[in-house]
Coordinates of N, CA, C and O in Angstrom, one line a residue:
X1 N 20.9 -59.6 -16.4 CA 21.1 -58.5 -17.1 C 22.4 -58.6 -17.9 O 22.7 -59.5 -17.9
X2 N 22.0 -58.1 -19.4 CA 22.7 -58.3 -20.5 C 24.1 -57.8 -20.0 O 24.5 -56.7 -19.3
X3 N 25.0 -58.2 -21.2 CA 26.5 -57.6 -20.9 C 26.8 -56.5 -21.1 O 26.3 -56.4 -22.3
X4 N 27.5 -55.3 -20.6 CA 27.5 -54.2 -21.0 C 28.4 -53.8 -21.8 O 29.5 -54.7 -21.8
X5 N 28.1 -53.8 -23.1 CA 29.5 -53.8 -24.6 C 29.9 -52.5 -24.5 O 29.6 -51.2 -25.0
X6 N 31.3 -52.4 -23.6 CA 31.6 -50.8 -23.3 C 33.0 -50.7 -24.4 O 33.3 -49.2 -24.3
X7 N 33.0 -51.3 -24.8 CA 34.6 -51.7 -25.3 C 34.8 -50.5 -26.5 O 33.6 -51.1 -27.3
X8 N 35.2 -49.3 -27.0 CA 35.0 -48.5 -27.9 C 34.4 -47.3 -27.5 O 34.1 -46.1 -28.4
X9 N 33.4 -47.4 -26.5 CA 32.5 -46.6 -26.1 C 33.1 -45.6 -25.0 O 32.7 -44.6 -24.2
X10 N 34.0 -46.0 -23.8 CA 34.2 -46.0 -22.9 C 34.7 -44.6 -22.4 O 34.4 -44.3 -21.4
X11 N 35.4 -44.1 -23.6 CA 36.3 -42.8 -23.1 C 35.4 -41.5 -23.4 O 35.4 -40.4 -22.2
X12 N 34.0 -41.6 -24.0 CA 32.9 -41.0 -24.3 C 32.0 -41.3 -23.0 O 31.8 -40.2 -22.6
X13 N 31.7 -41.8 -22.4 CA 31.2 -42.6 -21.1 C 31.9 -42.2 -19.9 O 31.6 -41.8 -19.0
X14 N 33.3 -42.4 -19.9 CA 34.1 -41.9 -18.8 C 33.9 -40.4 -18.5 O 33.6 -39.8 -17.8
X15 N 33.9 -39.7 -19.7 CA 33.7 -37.9 -19.9 C 32.0 -37.9 -19.2 O 32.5 -36.9 -18.4
X16 N 31.2 -38.4 -20.0 CA 29.7 -38.0 -19.5 C 29.6 -38.4 -18.2 O 29.2 -38.2 -17.3
X17 N 30.1 -39.4 -17.4 CA 30.0 -39.7 -16.2 C 30.4 -38.9 -15.4 O 30.0 -38.7 -14.0
X18 N 31.7 -38.5 -15.6 CA 32.4 -37.3 -14.5 C 32.2 -36.2 -14.5 O 31.7 -35.3 -13.6
X19 N 31.2 -35.5 -15.5 CA 30.4 -34.5 -15.7 C 29.1 -34.8 -15.1 O 28.8 -33.8 -13.9
X20 N 28.6 -35.7 -14.9 CA 27.4 -36.2 -14.3 C 27.7 -36.3 -12.5 O 26.6 -36.5 -11.8
X21 N 28.2 -37.0 -12.5 CA 28.8 -37.4 -11.2 C 30.3 -36.8 -10.6 O 31.2 -37.6 -11.1
X22 N 30.5 -35.8 -10.1 CA 31.7 -35.1 -9.6 C 32.8 -35.9 -8.7 O 33.9 -36.0 -8.8
X23 N 32.0 -36.5 -8.1 CA 32.9 -37.6 -7.2 C 33.6 -38.6 -7.6 O 34.2 -38.9 -6.8
X24 N 33.4 -39.1 -8.9 CA 34.0 -40.1 -9.7 C 35.3 -39.6 -9.7 O 36.0 -38.7 -10.1
X25 N 36.3 -40.3 -9.4 CA 37.7 -40.2 -9.6 C 38.2 -41.2 -10.7 O 37.5 -42.1 -11.2
X26 N 39.4 -41.3 -11.5 CA 39.7 -42.2 -12.1 C 39.9 -43.6 -12.1 O 39.7 -44.6 -12.9
X27 N 40.4 -43.9 -10.9 CA 40.3 -45.2 -10.2 C 39.1 -46.0 -10.3 O 38.9 -47.1 -10.4
X28 N 37.4 -44.6 -10.0 CA 36.5 -45.7 -10.0 C 36.5 -46.0 -11.3 O 35.3 -46.6 -11.6
X29 N 36.7 -45.5 -12.4 CA 36.2 -45.3 -13.6 C 36.8 -46.3 -14.6 O 36.9 -46.0 -15.7
X30 N 38.1 -47.0 -13.9 CA 38.9 -47.8 -14.1 C 38.4 -48.9 -14.9 O 37.7 -49.7 -14.3
X31 N 37.8 -49.2 -16.0 CA 37.7 -50.3 -17.3 C 38.2 -51.4 -17.5 O 39.6 -50.7 -18.2
X32 N 37.9 -52.3 -17.1 CA 38.9 -53.8 -17.7 C 38.2 -54.7 -18.7 O 36.8 -54.9 -17.9
X33 N 38.1 -54.8 -19.8 CA 37.5 -55.8 -20.2 C 36.9 -57.0 -19.7 O 37.8 -57.6 -19.1
X34 N 36.1 -57.6 -19.3 CA 35.6 -58.6 -18.9 C 35.4 -58.2 -17.4 O 35.0 -59.6 -16.6
X35 N 35.5 -57.3 -16.9 CA 35.0 -57.0 -15.5 C 34.3 -55.7 -15.5 O 34.6 -55.2 -14.2
X36 N 33.3 -55.9 -16.1 CA 32.1 -54.9 -16.2 C 31.5 -54.8 -14.8 O 30.8 -53.8 -14.3
X37 N 30.9 -56.1 -14.3 CA 30.2 -56.1 -12.9 C 31.3 -55.2 -11.9 O 30.6 -54.9 -11.0
X38 N 32.5 -55.3 -11.2 CA 33.5 -54.4 -11.0 C 33.2 -53.4 -10.9 O 33.0 -52.9 -10.3
X39 N 33.2 -52.8 -12.0 CA 33.1 -51.6 -12.6 C 31.8 -50.7 -12.3 O 31.7 -49.8 -11.2
X40 N 30.5 -51.4 -12.3 CA 29.1 -50.9 -11.7 C 28.9 -50.8 -10.3 O 28.5 -50.3 -10.1
X41 N 29.8 -52.0 -9.7 CA 29.6 -52.0 -8.4 C 30.3 -51.0 -7.8 O 30.0 -50.1 -6.7
X42 N 31.3 -50.4 -8.1 CA 32.1 -49.1 -8.0 C 31.1 -47.9 -7.9 O 31.1 -47.2 -7.7
X43 N 30.7 -48.1 -9.4 CA 29.9 -46.8 -9.9 C 28.5 -46.6 -8.8 O 28.4 -46.0 -8.7
X44 N 27.9 -48.0 -8.3 CA 27.1 -47.9 -7.4 C 27.1 -47.5 -6.2 O 26.5 -46.7 -5.9
X45 N 28.2 -47.9 -5.7 CA 28.9 -47.2 -4.1 C 29.0 -45.6 -4.4 O 28.3 -44.6 -3.6
X46 N 29.4 -45.4 -5.4 CA 29.9 -43.5 -5.6 C 28.7 -42.9 -5.9 O 28.5 -42.1 -5.5
X47 N 28.1 -43.9 -6.6 CA 26.4 -43.0 -6.6 C 25.3 -43.1 -6.1 O 24.6 -42.0 -5.9
X48 N 25.0 -44.3 -5.6 CA 24.4 -44.5 -4.9 C 23.0 -44.8 -5.7 O 21.3 -45.1 -5.6
X49 N 23.3 -45.2 -6.8 CA 22.3 -45.8 -7.9 C 22.0 -47.1 -8.2 O 22.9 -47.7 -7.8
X50 N 21.2 -47.2 -8.4 CA 21.2 -49.0 -8.5 C 21.7 -49.4 -9.7 O 21.8 -49.0 -10.7
X51 N 22.2 -50.7 -10.1 CA 23.0 -51.7 -11.2 C 21.6 -51.3 -12.5 O 22.2 -50.6 -13.2
X52 N 20.6 -51.3 -12.3 CA 19.1 -51.2 -13.1 C 19.9 -49.6 -14.0 O 19.0 -49.5 -15.2
X53 N 19.6 -49.1 -13.5 CA 19.3 -47.6 -13.7 C 21.1 -47.2 -13.9 O 20.9 -46.4 -15.0
X54 N 21.8 -47.6 -13.4 CA 22.9 -47.3 -13.9 C 23.2 -47.8 -15.8 O 23.8 -47.3 -16.6
X55 N 22.7 -49.2 -15.9 CA 23.0 -49.6 -16.8 C 22.3 -49.1 -17.9 O 22.2 -48.8 -19.1
X56 N 21.0 -48.8 -17.3 CA 19.9 -47.9 -18.7 C 20.6 -46.4 -18.7 O 20.5 -46.4 -19.7
X57 N 21.5 -45.8 -18.0 CA 22.0 -44.7 -18.1 C 23.5 -44.5 -19.0 O 23.3 -44.2 -20.1
X58 N 23.6 -45.8 -19.0 CA 24.9 -46.0 -20.1 C 24.9 -46.4 -21.4 O 25.0 -45.7 -22.3
X59 N 23.4 -47.0 -21.2 CA 23.2 -47.9 -22.7 C 22.4 -46.6 -23.6 O 22.7 -46.1 -24.6
X60 N 21.6 -45.6 -22.8 CA 21.4 -44.1 -23.6 C 22.2 -43.2 -23.9 O 22.0 -42.6 -24.4
X61 N 23.4 -43.7 -23.1 CA 24.6 -42.5 -23.3 C 26.0 -43.3 -24.4 O 26.5 -42.6 -24.6
X62 N 25.5 -44.1 -24.9 CA 26.4 -44.6 -25.2 C 26.5 -44.1 -26.9 O 24.9 -43.5 -27.7
X63 N 27.3 -43.7 -28.0 CA 27.5 -42.8 -29.1 C 27.3 -44.0 -30.0 O 27.8 -45.5 -29.5
X64 N 26.6 -43.9 -31.3 CA 26.9 -45.6 -32.3 C 28.7 -45.4 -32.9 O 29.4 -44.5 -32.6
X65 N 28.6 -47.1 -33.1 CA 30.4 -46.8 -33.2 C 30.0 -46.0 -35.0 O 29.3 -45.8 -35.7
X66 N 31.7 -45.7 -34.8 CA 31.8 -44.8 -36.0 C 31.4 -45.6 -37.4 O 31.8 -46.8 -37.1
X67 N 30.9 -44.9 -38.1 CA 31.1 -45.6 -40.0 C 32.1 -45.4 -40.2 O 32.7 -44.2 -40.5
X68 N 32.2 -46.9 -41.8 CA 33.1 -47.1 -42.3 C 33.6 -46.0 -43.5 O 31.9 -46.1 -44.0
X69 N 34.3 -45.3 -44.0 CA 34.3 -44.5 -45.2 C 33.8 -45.6 -46.2 O 34.6 -47.0 -46.5
X70 N 33.5 -45.5 -47.5 CA 33.0 -46.5 -48.2 C 33.5 -45.9 -49.8 O 34.1 -44.8 -50.0

């Protein structure tokens, strides 16, 4: 599995995860850079989804980074 690049997208993704999985708490969604595997493990336990399913969901729900003004 490739490394998830969550930095910069996490606040948006966290909101979407809470909407999709109402049982998730702020503790479940605590993100620390470099600890993506721990986050995915917590999400797996709470959602019943596989790591691959969660990774696919996260990638499909990431917004493009904001464009710089020229």
